[in-house]
Amino acid sequence: MIPLRLAFGCQRGVRRGLLRLSPMRELRGIPVSPGVAIGPLFVVEDQKRRIARRTIAPEAVAGELARIDRALAASIAELSELRTKTQAELGDEAAKIFAFHIGMLADRSLTGPMRAGVEKDLLTAEFAVASSLEALAAKFASFGEGAFKTKVDDVNDLAQRVLRHVIGEPATRLADLRDPAVVATRDLTPSQAASFDRDRVRGFVTETGGKTGHTGIFARAMGIPAVVGVKGIMDAAPSTAGAMIVVDGDSGRIIIDPDAETLAHYERARERDRLFRLKLDDLRELPSITADGVPIELLGNIEFPREIAAVLAAGGTGIGLYRTEYLFLATDKEPTEAEHFAAYSACVTALAGRPLTIRTMDLGADKYTQARAENPERNPMLGCRSIRYCLQHPAMFKRQLRAILRASALGPVKIMFPLVTTPEEFRRARFFLRDVMEDLHDEGLAFDRNVPVGMMVEVPSAALCAEMFARDADFFSIGTNDLVQYTLAVDRTNELVAGMYNPANPAVLALIRQTIHAAEHGGQDGRGIPVSCCGESAGELEHALLLIGMGLRSLSASAPALPAVKRLVRSVTIPQCEDVVKKATALDSDAAVISYLRDATRKIIPEALGGRSAD
Ligand code: PEP
Ligand code: MG
């Protein structure tokens, strides 16, 4: 975890008419949703209740069972409402989380022990409910750290909900939120995140969590600045509840009780950011073309089909990365072919002729499923993840390929394999695809036989031998998130080494350059194959500058990042970007490269990086 910094020392400040010691404190976490939020701190206390073990008289059994039944029914009703709300706002996939919760409450393997606790052991309804759910959470926890952490959170969330109904307490603390505030909590469960009132929650910060958790996905989808993994926030928060807090969703900084100067700095940054974004709106309809007339394709990254509307509204001209594993992760149940097809055909329809790159399921490592958790790996980042996992589960892989191919009959679809490490692996995946094509052909089902089949370049071996891969692949997309992790041996989800995670490291840049070169000159006929970048770097201005300078003409990023990237594109010339690459690669320290890139970016767009320039 990132160390707690009591950085700025103590200052005397006057707040609410009182002269008090007001030490400004800075904590650090992992930024998961950009922007600056400023507001009073609203602390959601830990809701874990301690339920004492008490027994009842035999004649009270019926009454206690009725309390359990009423609590389960009320919880299911509440969850159904949340599911409907989430479905309307975020789409079917996100809503499936609640279907999963509802399913658990209707499952006899969970409700059976609750009832038995009352009937056989004469326990109170609350103790029977609490102990049954605790046993289930412990079972998930025994599957290993990280692997089934989400499930443990889900069960704890569910336990608090049902207990609230058994005991009869009407509201959670989060529901008490009446005025706009920044919410701090130890954990943010999916159901809490989805029940946020966007007008009241200005930002949020959690003690636990990583970049790829549900929390970040919801925050980004709702456009709320958020920082997770903030070690120490809950210890700091109770004594300061009601104090002012700043959440910098770009840098991961949290500032409690900012002094006047810092507060003014962030207010200016937030205002600059607001004006910057307003100005960006004017660019939406304008082409993404550099000042010297070179077109740069801007595509969107999505986790759920519903995000396509936001990508198009932000000026994206297609989807460069659809992370289909979220079909799995939202429910932890393998999607059926019909569910796959429904998602992909919805995307094709929404895109109305624009390109859609569907990445096959990138499960494993930090993106676990329930089934995977039963066989925890010692080193999951180097384990059976992504395409390796799909190749070991042919039935599952083929189900997805069938659905993608069927969707390819409806509009322009490309297929992309993740984490390809060896040429044989890519050929094997292609072989599966051909097999599925034959099946569909035999069944008389329509599909695009010439569907482009490409790969992510996100492992050093793929970048180093990109020329070899370019003979088989129809296109490349550089995945800088994983490429940085594997090149620098830095776990992208580990806060302890987050400072070493640098997409502008010279070794990473050398691999990107090599990949672009191989794509430009490789391919079956030597005419080259298309190459794009869909890692987070593509949406970060200082890195986008480098990528364009190294020769990329296609970038894929999340919807909120696209307008600023377009602004960058329209403000620079190719020689300018090439010059930035030359200077950046001549520097011999990561810190110097980052600082140079930020300065170069601010020279081009002075208002850029507004919320981040607190350093
Ligand atoms: C990447 O690794 O850069 C990438 C885009 O894939 P993901 O973040 O889903 O691993
Ligand atoms: Mg990746």
XYZ file of C-alpha atoms and ligand atoms in Angstrom:
626
model
C 0.000 0.000 0.000
C 1.094 3.547 -0.614
C 2.452 5.074 2.587
C 0.362 7.534 4.486
C 1.857 10.957 4.022
C 1.345 13.570 6.637
C 2.916 15.802 4.128
C 2.151 19.390 4.718
C 2.663 19.742 8.431
C 0.334 21.718 10.700
C -1.194 25.029 10.020
C -3.599 27.129 11.950
C -6.865 27.643 10.202
C -10.148 29.306 11.028
C -13.173 27.168 10.266
C -16.737 27.792 11.228
C -15.744 30.638 13.491
C -13.413 28.529 15.606
C -9.696 28.905 15.814
C -8.499 25.340 15.576
C -5.504 23.326 14.689
C -6.225 22.237 11.169
C -3.500 19.959 9.904
C -3.867 19.478 6.202
C -3.273 15.842 5.393
C -2.524 14.176 2.126
C -3.147 10.525 1.431
C -2.539 8.658 -1.771
C -4.472 5.971 -3.554
C -5.193 4.591 -6.967
C -7.086 6.970 -9.254
C -9.942 5.081 -10.917
C -12.189 7.842 -12.228
C -10.832 11.223 -13.384
C -11.691 14.746 -12.313
C -11.480 16.802 -9.130
C -14.167 16.633 -6.436
C -14.266 19.066 -3.533
C -16.807 18.903 -0.734
C -17.579 18.102 2.868
C -16.510 14.641 3.908
C -19.308 12.140 4.507
C -18.040 9.032 6.218
C -19.976 5.824 5.747
C -19.167 3.947 8.919
C -18.348 0.284 8.805
C -21.683 -1.393 8.847
C -20.589 -4.771 10.040
C -22.797 -5.526 12.992
C -21.851 -7.745 15.876
C -24.780 -10.044 16.533
C -24.736 -11.797 19.893
C -25.576 -15.510 19.992
C -28.934 -15.822 21.706
C -31.376 -18.689 21.849
C -35.162 -18.666 21.834
C -37.935 -20.726 23.380
C -39.353 -23.487 21.113
C -42.701 -21.686 20.855
C -40.932 -18.645 19.343
C -39.632 -20.624 16.335
C -42.520 -19.796 13.974
C -42.237 -16.101 14.736
C -38.466 -16.081 14.115
C -38.889 -17.968 10.832
C -41.455 -15.406 9.745
C -38.942 -12.619 10.526
C -36.400 -14.321 8.255
C -38.956 -14.740 5.473
C -40.035 -11.099 5.707
C -36.418 -9.902 5.684
C -35.560 -12.050 2.666
C -38.643 -10.850 0.776
C -37.911 -7.192 1.604
C -34.262 -7.603 0.560
C -35.257 -9.230 -2.720
C -37.736 -6.426 -3.405
C -35.050 -3.816 -2.718
C -32.540 -5.608 -4.924
C -35.080 -5.926 -7.743
C -35.595 -2.185 -7.604
C -31.848 -1.616 -7.721
C -31.574 -4.024 -10.633
C -34.214 -2.105 -12.602
C -32.554 1.227 -11.846
C -29.119 -0.060 -12.815
C -30.478 -1.680 -15.962
C -31.967 1.638 -17.053
C -28.840 3.627 -16.242
C -25.971 1.274 -16.957
C -27.375 -1.601 -18.976
C -28.058 -5.310 -18.638
C -24.548 -6.450 -17.785
C -24.134 -4.127 -14.805
C -27.615 -5.055 -13.576
C -26.704 -8.723 -13.509
C -24.781 -8.148 -10.276
C -28.132 -7.695 -8.552
C -29.660 -10.663 -10.299
C -26.809 -12.624 -8.767
C -27.586 -11.221 -5.289
C -31.274 -12.038 -5.716
C -30.342 -15.535 -6.865
C -28.277 -16.079 -3.713
C -31.165 -15.045 -1.467
C -33.485 -17.447 -3.247
C -30.972 -20.299 -3.021
C -31.933 -23.080 -0.612
C -28.286 -23.829 0.121
C -28.180 -20.429 1.805
C -31.686 -20.106 3.247
C -31.735 -23.759 4.427
C -29.023 -23.273 7.090
C -30.696 -20.026 8.222
C -33.980 -21.799 8.869
C -32.219 -24.813 10.418
C -30.429 -22.480 12.819
C -33.799 -21.333 14.148
C -35.659 -24.666 13.975
C -32.949 -27.019 15.218
C -30.569 -24.861 17.252
C -33.236 -22.442 18.518
C -31.204 -19.398 17.482
C -32.605 -15.923 16.996
C -33.418 -14.947 13.413
C -30.606 -12.375 13.332
C -27.981 -14.802 14.603
C -29.111 -17.523 12.203
C -28.940 -15.093 9.272
C -25.596 -13.594 10.315
C -23.895 -16.924 10.956
C -25.108 -18.502 7.692
C -23.876 -15.577 5.627
C -20.627 -15.385 7.564
C -20.013 -19.074 6.813
C -20.581 -18.411 3.121
C -18.213 -15.413 3.133
C -15.581 -17.501 4.931
C -15.912 -20.168 2.259
C -15.258 -17.631 -0.489
C -12.407 -16.095 1.511
C -10.771 -19.511 1.819
C -10.379 -19.540 -1.960
C -7.504 -17.118 -1.557
C -6.617 -13.473 -1.379
C -7.587 -11.483 -4.447
C -9.180 -14.396 -6.201
C -12.575 -14.254 -4.626
C -12.406 -11.033 -2.739
C -15.312 -9.627 -4.768
C -17.508 -12.537 -3.748
C -16.693 -12.033 -0.079
C -17.649 -8.365 -0.476
C -20.877 -9.397 -2.203
C -21.854 -11.734 0.624
C -21.002 -9.149 3.311
C -23.059 -6.595 1.446
C -25.941 -9.012 1.276
C -25.593 -9.876 4.974
C -25.891 -6.210 5.992
C -28.939 -5.769 3.792
C -30.810 -8.799 5.162
C -29.827 -8.054 8.763
C -31.094 -4.516 8.394
C -34.492 -5.963 7.509
C -34.424 -8.590 10.263
C -33.554 -6.029 12.912
C -35.788 -3.402 11.390
C -33.351 -0.527 10.941
C -34.644 1.456 8.006
C -31.685 3.122 6.348
C -28.019 2.696 5.582
C -25.768 5.607 6.359
C -25.238 6.227 2.672
C -28.961 6.707 2.273
C -28.735 9.406 4.973
C -26.745 11.565 2.618
C -28.846 14.678 2.061
C -26.431 17.302 0.771
C -23.672 17.109 -1.826
C -20.561 15.536 -0.309
C -17.518 13.410 -0.909
C -18.135 9.915 0.413
C -15.428 7.962 2.236
C -15.913 4.307 3.022
C -13.797 1.274 3.740
C -15.340 -0.729 0.918
C -17.793 0.257 -1.710
C -19.996 -2.597 -2.742
C -21.519 -2.687 -6.224
C -24.975 -2.185 -4.789
C -23.847 0.881 -2.832
C -22.162 2.336 -5.892
C -25.203 1.742 -8.056
C -27.515 3.355 -5.511
C -25.479 6.576 -5.478
C -27.379 9.725 -6.155
C -25.202 11.455 -8.734
C -26.376 14.891 -7.636
C -25.238 14.291 -4.077
C -22.093 12.218 -4.409
C -19.426 14.578 -5.732
C -16.657 12.051 -5.430
C -15.707 9.009 -3.456
C -12.758 7.429 -1.817
C -12.344 3.931 -0.462
C -9.733 2.316 1.741
C -9.668 -0.910 -0.263
C -9.927 -1.808 -3.916
C -7.895 -1.862 -7.078
C -8.089 -0.378 -10.533
C -10.025 -3.238 -12.062
C -12.724 -3.664 -9.393
C -16.439 -3.045 -9.813
C -16.090 0.245 -7.969
C -13.938 1.816 -10.635
C -16.175 0.609 -13.422
C -19.241 2.161 -11.831
C -17.424 5.392 -10.984
C -16.230 5.855 -14.542
C -19.633 4.969 -15.965
C -21.226 7.590 -13.675
C -18.524 10.196 -14.251
C -17.786 10.603 -10.515
C -14.135 11.331 -9.578
C -12.887 8.463 -7.435
C -9.760 7.143 -5.762
C -9.553 3.651 -4.248
C -6.971 1.818 -2.141
C -6.425 4.861 0.086
C -4.680 3.323 3.061
C -5.527 5.215 6.215
C -8.621 7.080 5.038
C -10.950 5.467 7.554
C -8.560 6.098 10.447
C -8.245 9.702 9.372
C -11.893 10.173 8.494
C -13.871 9.724 11.735
C -12.060 12.583 13.446
C -12.515 14.789 10.432
C -16.037 13.921 9.248
C -17.595 17.103 7.953
C -14.186 18.560 7.121
C -13.421 19.612 3.595
C -11.862 16.978 1.361
C -10.395 17.107 -2.116
C -10.396 14.012 -4.326
C -8.046 14.234 -7.270
C -9.214 11.411 -9.514
C -6.368 12.037 -11.939
C -3.370 11.732 -9.633
C -4.879 9.680 -6.782
C -4.299 12.419 -4.201
C -6.693 12.897 -1.300
C -6.375 16.053 0.732
C -8.229 16.347 4.023
C -8.769 19.800 5.441
C -6.860 21.614 2.691
C -5.349 24.960 3.609
C -6.679 28.014 1.808
C -3.929 27.949 -0.776
C -4.389 24.283 -1.660
C -8.146 24.626 -1.757
C -7.883 27.609 -4.070
C -5.453 25.657 -6.233
C -7.895 22.774 -6.629
C -10.863 25.070 -7.153
C -8.955 26.706 -9.973
C -8.002 23.301 -11.345
C -11.620 22.160 -11.213
C -12.815 25.324 -12.929
C -10.122 25.051 -15.575
C -11.124 21.470 -16.099
C -14.794 22.440 -16.433
C -14.037 25.172 -18.970
C -11.637 22.899 -20.801
C -14.336 20.246 -21.107
C -16.903 22.808 -22.224
C -14.570 23.929 -24.986
C -13.995 20.322 -25.945
C -17.698 19.953 -26.698
C -17.187 22.235 -29.696
C -14.721 19.752 -31.183
C -17.076 16.795 -31.252
C -18.161 17.210 -34.833
C -14.733 18.244 -36.119
C -12.433 15.667 -37.700
C -9.581 14.140 -35.718
C -6.794 15.457 -37.879
C -3.425 16.938 -36.946
C -2.556 20.584 -37.652
C -0.545 19.362 -40.662
C -3.436 17.312 -42.016
C -2.754 13.739 -40.870
C -5.888 11.849 -39.760
C -5.674 10.068 -36.395
C -8.442 7.533 -35.808
C -10.053 7.857 -32.352
C -11.901 4.811 -31.074
C -13.488 3.940 -27.737
C -12.814 1.284 -25.102
C -15.910 -0.240 -23.498
C -16.812 -2.839 -20.895
C -20.573 -2.742 -21.485
C -22.464 -2.245 -24.788
C -24.340 0.687 -23.288
C -21.137 2.731 -23.171
C -21.171 3.007 -26.980
C -23.522 5.997 -26.830
C -20.984 7.862 -24.666
C -18.134 6.956 -27.035
C -20.044 8.287 -30.042
C -21.115 11.413 -28.148
C -17.454 12.008 -27.252
C -16.457 11.901 -30.916
C -15.273 8.269 -31.155
C -15.703 6.714 -34.587
C -15.952 3.098 -33.483
C -14.864 0.700 -30.771
C -11.214 -0.318 -30.609
C -11.590 -2.523 -27.547
C -14.654 -4.272 -26.165
C -13.584 -6.038 -22.958
C -16.012 -8.937 -23.181
C -14.839 -10.548 -19.936
C -17.229 -8.185 -18.141
C -20.065 -10.343 -19.466
C -18.570 -12.926 -17.139
C -17.382 -10.735 -14.310
C -20.677 -8.967 -13.693
C -22.353 -12.242 -12.781
C -19.632 -14.841 -12.367
C -21.614 -17.162 -14.509
C -20.483 -18.175 -17.945
C -22.631 -16.390 -20.511
C -24.644 -18.526 -22.899
C -24.164 -18.158 -26.644
C -27.457 -16.247 -26.727
C -26.201 -13.813 -24.071
C -22.942 -13.292 -25.948
C -24.833 -12.740 -29.175
C -27.304 -10.319 -27.580
C -24.414 -8.161 -26.321
C -22.474 -8.191 -29.590
C -25.450 -7.595 -31.838
C -26.523 -4.683 -29.584
C -23.066 -3.166 -30.137
C -23.198 -3.644 -33.898
C -26.639 -2.029 -34.031
C -25.571 0.922 -31.862
C -22.507 1.480 -34.023
C -24.528 1.560 -37.264
C -21.718 0.585 -39.627
C -18.791 1.842 -37.534
C -16.105 -0.705 -36.639
C -16.332 -2.902 -33.537
C -13.268 -4.738 -32.210
C -14.375 -7.536 -29.923
C -11.653 -8.886 -27.686
C -12.196 -12.469 -26.642
C -12.470 -13.020 -22.893
C -9.440 -11.814 -20.972
C -10.114 -13.735 -17.772
C -7.613 -14.572 -15.073
C -4.912 -12.590 -13.256
C -6.861 -9.778 -11.595
C -10.017 -10.577 -13.575
C -11.158 -13.707 -11.809
C -14.315 -15.762 -12.003
C -15.847 -17.907 -9.313
C -14.845 -21.113 -11.050
C -11.243 -19.940 -11.323
C -11.093 -19.137 -7.645
C -11.504 -22.772 -6.798
C -8.043 -23.421 -8.237
C -6.018 -20.428 -7.114
C -2.715 -19.980 -8.900
C 0.536 -19.113 -7.167
C 1.327 -16.410 -9.685
C -1.830 -15.558 -11.590
C -0.309 -12.663 -13.562
C 1.989 -15.227 -15.176
C -0.584 -17.957 -15.084
C -3.449 -19.383 -17.030
C -5.073 -16.142 -18.111
C -6.568 -14.632 -21.260
C -6.046 -16.585 -24.464
C -4.251 -19.337 -22.527
C -7.370 -19.905 -20.458
C -9.626 -19.846 -23.520
C -7.456 -22.380 -25.332
C -7.718 -24.692 -22.315
C -11.521 -24.309 -22.269
C -12.489 -24.978 -25.875
C -16.225 -25.269 -25.298
C -16.374 -21.887 -23.606
C -14.092 -20.314 -26.210
C -16.087 -21.699 -29.114
C -19.353 -20.469 -27.616
C -17.978 -16.957 -27.648
C -16.484 -17.281 -31.137
C -19.801 -18.546 -32.517
C -21.601 -15.506 -31.127
C -18.980 -13.072 -32.420
C -19.062 -14.618 -35.878
C -22.849 -14.534 -35.959
C -22.726 -10.835 -35.027
C -20.205 -10.281 -37.850
C -23.034 -10.934 -40.311
C -24.756 -7.788 -39.023
C -21.967 -5.213 -39.394
C -18.205 -4.623 -39.362
C -16.694 -6.734 -36.591
C -13.049 -7.547 -35.859
C -11.864 -10.269 -33.507
C -8.916 -9.686 -31.210
C -7.082 -12.226 -29.036
C -5.571 -10.991 -25.753
C -2.153 -11.742 -24.240
C -0.848 -13.657 -27.248
C 2.669 -14.756 -26.281
C 3.784 -17.172 -29.006
C 2.923 -17.482 -32.723
C 1.613 -21.038 -32.141
C -0.866 -19.677 -29.657
C -2.223 -17.239 -32.218
C -2.428 -19.982 -34.852
C -4.232 -22.300 -32.437
C -6.776 -19.589 -31.647
C -7.287 -19.019 -35.376
C -7.707 -22.730 -35.833
C -10.564 -22.728 -33.329
C -12.110 -19.882 -35.245
C -11.949 -21.782 -38.535
C -13.516 -24.767 -36.836
C -16.383 -22.640 -35.607
C -16.787 -21.134 -39.075
C -17.204 -24.625 -40.504
C -19.848 -25.459 -37.886
C -21.783 -22.278 -38.627
C -21.502 -22.928 -42.351
C -22.871 -26.473 -41.877
C -25.742 -25.084 -39.817
C -26.525 -22.517 -42.506
C -25.847 -19.566 -40.190
C -24.561 -16.298 -41.655
C -21.173 -14.802 -40.728
C -18.363 -12.793 -42.285
C -15.789 -15.295 -43.516
C -13.250 -12.467 -43.950
C -13.631 -11.100 -40.443
C -10.271 -9.481 -39.535
C -8.481 -11.419 -36.800
C -5.893 -9.516 -34.797
C -4.088 -9.622 -31.508
C -3.173 -7.479 -28.556
C 0.544 -6.805 -28.302
C 0.872 -6.660 -24.540
C 3.648 -9.111 -23.724
C 7.299 -8.306 -24.497
C 7.688 -11.539 -26.508
C 4.960 -10.392 -28.898
C 6.515 -6.958 -29.293
C 10.035 -8.339 -29.774
C 8.875 -10.793 -32.445
C 6.147 -8.558 -33.844
C 7.385 -9.120 -37.386
C 6.765 -12.842 -37.010
C 3.272 -12.268 -35.586
C 2.452 -9.788 -38.359
C 2.548 -12.674 -40.867
C -0.452 -14.291 -39.178
C -2.352 -11.423 -37.601
C -4.585 -9.057 -39.567
C -3.985 -6.203 -37.108
C -2.259 -5.299 -33.847
C -3.502 -3.350 -30.887
C -0.851 -2.399 -28.353
C -2.004 -3.006 -24.782
C 0.239 -0.718 -22.796
C -1.407 -1.603 -19.456
C -0.030 -5.112 -19.547
C 3.004 -4.320 -21.705
C 4.298 -1.955 -19.001
C 3.569 -4.527 -16.289
C 5.401 -7.350 -18.036
C 8.285 -5.252 -19.374
C 9.083 -3.567 -16.071
C 8.054 -6.512 -13.856
C 5.627 -4.223 -12.000
C 2.246 -5.617 -10.945
C -0.239 -3.087 -12.293
C -2.556 -3.628 -9.312
C 0.060 -3.355 -6.561
C 0.141 0.043 -4.872
C 3.576 -0.687 -3.372
C 5.261 -0.499 -6.764
C 2.863 1.913 -8.437
C 5.647 4.511 -8.636
C 7.628 2.268 -10.986
C 4.723 1.800 -13.373
C 5.702 4.096 -16.240
C 4.375 3.813 -19.806
C 7.083 6.234 -20.956
C 9.949 4.070 -19.705
C 12.532 3.759 -22.529
C 12.260 -0.056 -22.570
C 8.492 0.172 -23.060
C 8.904 2.811 -25.768
C 11.452 0.637 -27.579
C 8.953 -2.241 -27.663
C 6.147 0.009 -28.892
C 8.384 1.405 -31.606
C 9.381 -2.091 -32.671
C 5.732 -3.175 -32.847
C 4.750 -0.181 -34.959
C 7.685 -0.771 -37.288
C 6.773 -4.452 -37.712
C 3.159 -3.555 -38.411
C 4.129 -0.952 -40.980
C 6.488 -3.230 -42.849
C 5.139 -6.687 -42.110
C 2.102 -8.637 -43.181
C 1.769 -11.364 -45.783
C 2.571 -9.102 -48.737
C 4.840 -6.638 -46.923
C 2.257 -3.876 -47.241
C 1.823 -3.701 -43.521
C -1.074 -4.310 -41.153
C -3.099 -1.776 -39.136
C -1.822 -1.024 -35.636
C -3.550 0.847 -32.817
C -3.120 1.290 -29.071
C -5.926 0.534 -26.632
C -4.023 0.760 -23.326
C -4.684 3.643 -20.937
C -1.730 5.531 -22.490
C -3.816 6.195 -25.597
C -6.154 8.374 -23.524
C -3.460 10.204 -21.553
C -2.346 13.312 -23.408
C 1.351 13.140 -22.611
C 1.541 9.536 -23.742
C -0.730 10.012 -26.763
C 1.760 12.634 -27.928
C 4.511 10.029 -27.813
C 2.417 7.358 -29.516
C 1.604 9.662 -32.427
C 5.246 10.709 -32.602
C 6.250 7.051 -32.840
C 3.948 6.574 -35.813
C 0.566 5.430 -34.465
C -2.404 6.750 -36.405
C -5.131 5.049 -34.391
C -5.827 5.334 -30.651
C -8.543 3.733 -28.540
C -9.472 5.129 -25.114
C -12.410 5.395 -22.718
C -15.165 7.836 -23.722
C -14.325 10.595 -21.191
C -10.721 10.733 -22.467
C -11.553 11.108 -26.174
C -12.423 14.837 -26.488
C -9.118 15.957 -24.942
C -7.161 13.575 -27.158
C -8.911 15.049 -30.186
C -7.957 18.505 -29.004
C -4.340 17.370 -28.752
C -4.442 15.835 -32.224
C -5.837 19.016 -33.752
C -3.196 21.147 -31.997
C -0.014 19.373 -33.067
C 1.922 18.545 -36.193
C 3.572 15.182 -36.778
C 7.119 16.691 -36.758
C 6.300 18.261 -33.363
C 5.293 14.839 -31.974
C 8.385 13.233 -33.500
C 10.530 15.850 -31.838
C 8.918 15.056 -28.456
C 9.793 11.374 -28.959
C 13.394 12.256 -29.821
C 13.806 14.394 -26.716
C 11.972 12.017 -24.387
C 14.006 9.016 -25.453
C 17.269 10.910 -24.936
C 16.518 11.313 -21.203
C 17.889 8.715 -18.825
C 15.440 8.736 -15.927
C 11.744 7.948 -15.732
C 11.094 11.036 -13.628
C 12.832 13.282 -16.166
C 10.817 11.732 -19.015
C 7.512 12.219 -17.204
C 8.274 15.779 -16.257
C 9.435 16.595 -19.795
C 6.260 15.052 -21.305
C 4.013 17.034 -18.982
C 5.762 20.262 -19.864
C 5.583 19.448 -23.570
C 1.849 18.699 -23.260
C 1.149 21.925 -21.371
C 3.014 23.876 -24.042
C 0.614 22.494 -26.621
C -2.549 22.704 -24.502
C -1.950 25.025 -21.535
C -5.288 24.108 -19.887
C -4.560 20.369 -20.045
C -3.697 18.309 -16.980
C -5.432 21.076 -15.004
C -6.691 18.855 -12.195
C -3.374 17.109 -11.961
C -0.980 19.975 -11.718
C -0.888 20.139 -7.952
C 2.741 19.249 -7.933
C -3.943 -3.515 -21.842
O -3.384 -4.439 -21.231
O -3.358 -2.475 -22.208
C -5.376 -3.583 -22.159
C -5.960 -2.674 -22.890
O -6.080 -4.626 -21.649
P -6.626 -4.729 -20.147
O -6.432 -3.401 -19.496
O -8.049 -5.127 -20.250
O -5.751 -5.803 -19.594
Mg -4.293 -6.362 -21.099
